[in-house]
XYZ file of C-alpha atoms in Angstrom:
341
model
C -30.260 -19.936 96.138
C -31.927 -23.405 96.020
C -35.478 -23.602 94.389
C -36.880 -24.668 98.038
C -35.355 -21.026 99.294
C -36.821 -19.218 96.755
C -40.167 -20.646 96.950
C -39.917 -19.676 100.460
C -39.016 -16.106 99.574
C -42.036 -16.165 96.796
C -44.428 -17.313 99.246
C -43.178 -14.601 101.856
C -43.446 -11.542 99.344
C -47.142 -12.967 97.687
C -49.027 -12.936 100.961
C -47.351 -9.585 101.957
C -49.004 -8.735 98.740
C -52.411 -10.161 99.383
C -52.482 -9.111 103.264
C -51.304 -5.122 102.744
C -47.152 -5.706 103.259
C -44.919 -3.208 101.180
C -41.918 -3.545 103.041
C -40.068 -7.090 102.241
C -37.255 -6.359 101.065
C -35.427 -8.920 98.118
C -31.803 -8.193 99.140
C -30.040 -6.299 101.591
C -30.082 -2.525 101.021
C -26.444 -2.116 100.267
C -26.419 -4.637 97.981
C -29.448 -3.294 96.316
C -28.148 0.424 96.427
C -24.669 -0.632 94.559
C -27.430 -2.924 92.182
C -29.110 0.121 91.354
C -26.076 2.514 90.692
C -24.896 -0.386 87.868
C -28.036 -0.521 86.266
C -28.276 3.433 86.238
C -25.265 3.591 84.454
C -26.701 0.947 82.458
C -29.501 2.685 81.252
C -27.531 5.529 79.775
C -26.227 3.438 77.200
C -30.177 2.856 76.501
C -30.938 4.678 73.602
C -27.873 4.484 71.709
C -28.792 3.280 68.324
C -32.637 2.309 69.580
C -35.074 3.622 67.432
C -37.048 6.610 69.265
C -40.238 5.203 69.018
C -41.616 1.857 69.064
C -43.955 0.970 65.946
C -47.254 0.881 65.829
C -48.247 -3.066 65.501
C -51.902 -2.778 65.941
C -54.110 -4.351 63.240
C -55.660 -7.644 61.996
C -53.671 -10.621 61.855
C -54.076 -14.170 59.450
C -57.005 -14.291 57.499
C -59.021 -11.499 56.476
C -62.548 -13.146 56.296
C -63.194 -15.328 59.634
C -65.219 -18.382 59.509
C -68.656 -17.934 59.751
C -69.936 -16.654 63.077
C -66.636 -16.810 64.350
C -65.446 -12.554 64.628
C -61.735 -12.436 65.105
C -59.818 -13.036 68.348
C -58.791 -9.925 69.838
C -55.413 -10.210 71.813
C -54.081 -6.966 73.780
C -50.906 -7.005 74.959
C -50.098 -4.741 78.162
C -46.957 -3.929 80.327
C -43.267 -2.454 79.801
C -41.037 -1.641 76.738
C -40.631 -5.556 76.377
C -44.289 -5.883 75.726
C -44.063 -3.254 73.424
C -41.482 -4.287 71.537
C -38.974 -1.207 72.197
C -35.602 -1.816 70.376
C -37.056 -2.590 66.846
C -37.367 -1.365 63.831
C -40.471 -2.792 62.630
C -44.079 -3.713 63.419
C -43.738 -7.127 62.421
C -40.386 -7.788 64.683
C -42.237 -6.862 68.188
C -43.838 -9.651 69.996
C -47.392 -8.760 69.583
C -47.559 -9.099 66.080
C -45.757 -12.517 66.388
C -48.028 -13.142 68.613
C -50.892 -12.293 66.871
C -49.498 -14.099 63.698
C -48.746 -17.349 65.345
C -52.197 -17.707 66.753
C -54.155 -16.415 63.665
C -52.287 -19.693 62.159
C -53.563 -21.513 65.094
C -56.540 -20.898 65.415
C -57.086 -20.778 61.654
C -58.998 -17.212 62.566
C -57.616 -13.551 62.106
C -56.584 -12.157 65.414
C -57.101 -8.444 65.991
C -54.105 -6.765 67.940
C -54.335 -4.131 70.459
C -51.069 -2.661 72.607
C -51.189 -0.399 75.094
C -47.946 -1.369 77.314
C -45.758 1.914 77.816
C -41.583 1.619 77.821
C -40.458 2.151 81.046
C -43.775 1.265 82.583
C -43.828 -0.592 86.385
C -46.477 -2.458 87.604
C -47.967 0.340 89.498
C -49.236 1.543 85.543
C -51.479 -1.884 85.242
C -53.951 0.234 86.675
C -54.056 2.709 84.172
C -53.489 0.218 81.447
C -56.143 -2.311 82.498
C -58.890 0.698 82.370
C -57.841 1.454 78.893
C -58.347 -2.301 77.926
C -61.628 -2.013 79.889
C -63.301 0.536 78.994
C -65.329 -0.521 75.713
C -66.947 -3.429 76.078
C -67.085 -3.588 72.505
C -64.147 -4.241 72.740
C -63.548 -6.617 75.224
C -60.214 -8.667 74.773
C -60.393 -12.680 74.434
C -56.850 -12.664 76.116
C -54.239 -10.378 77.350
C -50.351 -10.870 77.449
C -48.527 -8.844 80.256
C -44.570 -8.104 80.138
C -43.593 -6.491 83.224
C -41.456 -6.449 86.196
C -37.883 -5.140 85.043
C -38.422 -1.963 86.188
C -39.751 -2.144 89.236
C -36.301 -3.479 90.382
C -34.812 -1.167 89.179
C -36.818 1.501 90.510
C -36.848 -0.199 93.731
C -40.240 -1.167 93.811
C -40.902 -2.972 96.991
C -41.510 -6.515 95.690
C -45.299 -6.678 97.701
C -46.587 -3.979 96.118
C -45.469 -4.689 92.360
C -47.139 -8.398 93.168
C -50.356 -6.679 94.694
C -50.491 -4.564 91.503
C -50.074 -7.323 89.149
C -52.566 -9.491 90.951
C -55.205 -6.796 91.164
C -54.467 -6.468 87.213
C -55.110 -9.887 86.293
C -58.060 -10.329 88.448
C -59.751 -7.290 86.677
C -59.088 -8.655 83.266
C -60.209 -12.200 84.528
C -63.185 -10.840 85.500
C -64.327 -9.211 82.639
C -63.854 -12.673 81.084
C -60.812 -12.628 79.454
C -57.316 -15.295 79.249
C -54.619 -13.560 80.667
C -50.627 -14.867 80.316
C -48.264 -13.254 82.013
C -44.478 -13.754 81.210
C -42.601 -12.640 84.475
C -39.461 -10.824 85.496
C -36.683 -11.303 82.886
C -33.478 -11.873 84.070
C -31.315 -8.654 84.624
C -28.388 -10.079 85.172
C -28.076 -11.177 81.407
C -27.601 -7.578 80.494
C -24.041 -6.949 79.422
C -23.352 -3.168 80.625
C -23.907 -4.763 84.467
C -21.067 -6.297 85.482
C -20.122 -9.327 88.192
C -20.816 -9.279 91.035
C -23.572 -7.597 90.350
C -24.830 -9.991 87.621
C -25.238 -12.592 90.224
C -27.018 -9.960 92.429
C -29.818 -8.733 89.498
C -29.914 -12.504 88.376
C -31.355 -13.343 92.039
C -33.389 -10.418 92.567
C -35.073 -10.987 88.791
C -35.967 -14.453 90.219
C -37.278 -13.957 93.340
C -39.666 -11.180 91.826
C -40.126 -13.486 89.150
C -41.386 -16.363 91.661
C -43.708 -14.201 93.388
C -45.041 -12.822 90.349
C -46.116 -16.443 89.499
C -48.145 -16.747 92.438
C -49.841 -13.734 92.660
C -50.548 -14.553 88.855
C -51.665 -17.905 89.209
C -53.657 -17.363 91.927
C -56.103 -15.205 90.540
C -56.874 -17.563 87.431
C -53.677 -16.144 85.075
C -51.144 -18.439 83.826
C -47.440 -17.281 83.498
C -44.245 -17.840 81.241
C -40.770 -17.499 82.708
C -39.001 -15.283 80.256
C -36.037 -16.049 82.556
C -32.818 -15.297 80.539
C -35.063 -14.465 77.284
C -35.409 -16.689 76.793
C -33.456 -20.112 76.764
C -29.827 -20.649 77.208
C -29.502 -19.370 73.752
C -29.627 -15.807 74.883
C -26.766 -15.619 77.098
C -24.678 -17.908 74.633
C -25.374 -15.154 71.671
C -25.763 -11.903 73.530
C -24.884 -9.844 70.006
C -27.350 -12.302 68.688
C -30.502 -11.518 70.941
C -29.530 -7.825 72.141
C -30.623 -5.183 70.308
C -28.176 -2.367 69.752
C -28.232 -0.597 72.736
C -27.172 -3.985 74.846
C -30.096 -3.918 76.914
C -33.731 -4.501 74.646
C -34.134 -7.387 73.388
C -33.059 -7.438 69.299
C -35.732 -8.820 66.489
C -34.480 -12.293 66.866
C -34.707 -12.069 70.686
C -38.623 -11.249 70.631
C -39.146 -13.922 68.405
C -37.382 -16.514 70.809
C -39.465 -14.889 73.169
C -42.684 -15.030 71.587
C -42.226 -18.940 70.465
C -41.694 -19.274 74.500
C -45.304 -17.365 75.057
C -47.433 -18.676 72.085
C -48.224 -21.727 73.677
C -49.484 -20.830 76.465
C -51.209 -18.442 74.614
C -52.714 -21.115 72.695
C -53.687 -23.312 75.385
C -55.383 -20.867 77.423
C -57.815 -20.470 74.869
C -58.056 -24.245 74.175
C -56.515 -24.420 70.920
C -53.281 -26.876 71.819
C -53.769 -30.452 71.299
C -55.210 -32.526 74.346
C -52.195 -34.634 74.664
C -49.819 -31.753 74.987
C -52.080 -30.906 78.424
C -50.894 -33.880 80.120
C -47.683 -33.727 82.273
C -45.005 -34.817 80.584
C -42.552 -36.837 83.507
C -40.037 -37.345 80.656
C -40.174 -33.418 80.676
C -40.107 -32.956 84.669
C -43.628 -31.928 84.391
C -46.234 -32.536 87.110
C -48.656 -31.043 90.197
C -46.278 -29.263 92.656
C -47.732 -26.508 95.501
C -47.756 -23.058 93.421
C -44.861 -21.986 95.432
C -42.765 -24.665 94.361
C -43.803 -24.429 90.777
C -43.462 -21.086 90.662
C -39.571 -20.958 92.127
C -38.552 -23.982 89.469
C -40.200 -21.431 86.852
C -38.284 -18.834 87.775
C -35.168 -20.615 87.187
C -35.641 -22.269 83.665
C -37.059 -19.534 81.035
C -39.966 -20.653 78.824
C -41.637 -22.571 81.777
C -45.278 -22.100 82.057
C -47.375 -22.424 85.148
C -50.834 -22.385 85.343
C -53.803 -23.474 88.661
C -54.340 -27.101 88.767
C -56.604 -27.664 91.600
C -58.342 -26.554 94.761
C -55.742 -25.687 97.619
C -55.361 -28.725 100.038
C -53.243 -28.618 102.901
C -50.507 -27.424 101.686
C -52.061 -24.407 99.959
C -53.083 -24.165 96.333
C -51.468 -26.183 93.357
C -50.407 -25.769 90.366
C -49.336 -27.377 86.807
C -45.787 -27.271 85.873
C -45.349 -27.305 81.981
C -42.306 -27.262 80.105
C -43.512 -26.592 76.087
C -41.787 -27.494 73.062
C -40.494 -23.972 71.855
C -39.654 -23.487 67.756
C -37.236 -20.474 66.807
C -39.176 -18.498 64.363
C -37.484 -18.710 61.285
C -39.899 -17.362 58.484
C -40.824 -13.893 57.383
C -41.524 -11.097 59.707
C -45.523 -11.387 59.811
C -47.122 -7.558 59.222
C -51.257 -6.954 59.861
C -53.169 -7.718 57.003
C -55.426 -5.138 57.332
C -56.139 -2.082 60.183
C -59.019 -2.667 62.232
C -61.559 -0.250 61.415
């Protein structure tokens, strides 16, 4: 599908989301029943080898004693088992804790980290999750990273509604004042237990949700990361690499790729990337494009971030297209300094 197609296809499933639609479909029903039946079969193999729980990553990140006047960031991460960090064996391997550690050593402030995503959650759980977040204002996050989408196609979520309940999420936390990033749909069809045709089947449903995830997102004053392939061409070049054991999580080394892809958004949503690495880069195939546009090249190269750019003009709203620099985390596993009290 061209990128012109699929913005088409985002902007069709986004305003079904924002006008009440639930029943635009993402690929014919067949197609989508023998998708499902693959990735059932696929998820039996989940488990095997997988720790049973995922650990506990919550704490204070970087420095213990923040500068003066300056309490520490809080950063809550929300969404499925790949916001979580399912597959792991370690606190300091899932992405919130790299997350947390990377922009403690931004920043050059500790961050305090929060999780309350759920494995196997859909975007339907927001809800519940955002009221969590919410609910002491003590405690108010500074930003929030969201991980979700995977399993609402493969639940069959109809593609309106798991874009109305990601929008409504965002807007709540943008309300209440906080940076939200949102890295979108993942690509299914990189997961080894689902087979061709099928592969090409998951890898355009992923993408089209992925698209109209972006919107929705964007839209409401969120930015978004395509975690794409997760995350780089890397991932499907060294599947025993970036898998975890049971072929379908993402392994240590594949949350830190994925991380490195979020952090800078991350950072720049709070205002801590240098100035010059706001400005399009054309060398980079950066630039202004309508947020349908932007959001369907997004969907196709991993890491990409979009974010609003503008007021909507004639053709609708617009966004910026950003293509970071991504490192490979290479270092120690980072663990909390300290629990937060």
């Amino acid at each position: 599908m061209t990128s012109m197609a699929r913005a088409r296809v985002a902007r069709r499933i986004a305003a079904g989301a924002a006008y009440g639609g639930g029943g635009l479909g993402l690929a014919g029903a067949a197609a989508v029943g023998l998708l499902l039946a693959e990735m059932h079969l696929a998820r039996r193999r989940v488990g095997n080898g997988t720790p049973p729980r995922v650990p506990n990553a919550e704490g204070l990140y970087g420095a213990t004693v923040p500068p003066a006047g300056q309490p520490p960031l809080r950063l809550v991460m929300l969404g499925d088992s790949t916001a979580a960090g399912q597959g792991v064996h370690r606190a300091g391997q899932t992405p919130g804790a790299l997350l947390a550690s990377g922009l403690a050593a931004v920043a050059e402030r500790p961050v305090t980290l929060r999780s309350v995503a759920v494995p196997g959650a859909r975007s339907d759980d927001l809800d519940r999750q955002v009221s969590l977040v919410l609910a002491d204002p003590a405690r108010a996050p500074d930003i929030c990273v969201i991980m979700i989408g995977a399993n609402d196609v493969t639940h069959r979520m109809p593609a309106t509604r798991s874009v109305r309940c990601l929008a409504s999420a965002v807007r709540r936390l943008r309300t209440s004042g906080a940076e939200v990033v949102v890295g979108t749909c993942p690509d299914l069809g990189t997961i080894e237990p689902v087979r061709q045709p099928l592969r090409w089947l998951a890898r355009r449903v992923s993408r089209q949700l992925a698209a109209a995830q972006t919107i929705g997102v964007v839209e409401q004053g969120g930015r978004t990361v395509s975690l794409g392939d997760l995350l780089g061409p890397e991932f499907a070049a060294n599947p025993r690499e970036l898998f975890g054991p049971d072929n379908y999580h993402p392994s240590a080394e594949g949350y830190a790729t994925a991380a490195m892809a979020v952090l800078p958004t991350v950072c720049a949503a709070l205002g801590l990337w240098p100035a010059e690495e706001e400005r399009p880069d054309v060398s980079r195939r950066e630039g202004f494009l309508p947020v349908a546009r932007a959001a369907a090249e997004a969907a196709s190269e991993a890491g990409t971030e979009v974010a609003a750019a503008m007021p909507a003009g004639p053709r609708g709203p617009w966004a910026l297209l950003k293509r970071r620099r991504r490192r490979r985390v290479t270092e120690a596993e980072p663990e909390p300094t300290a629990q937060p009290s």
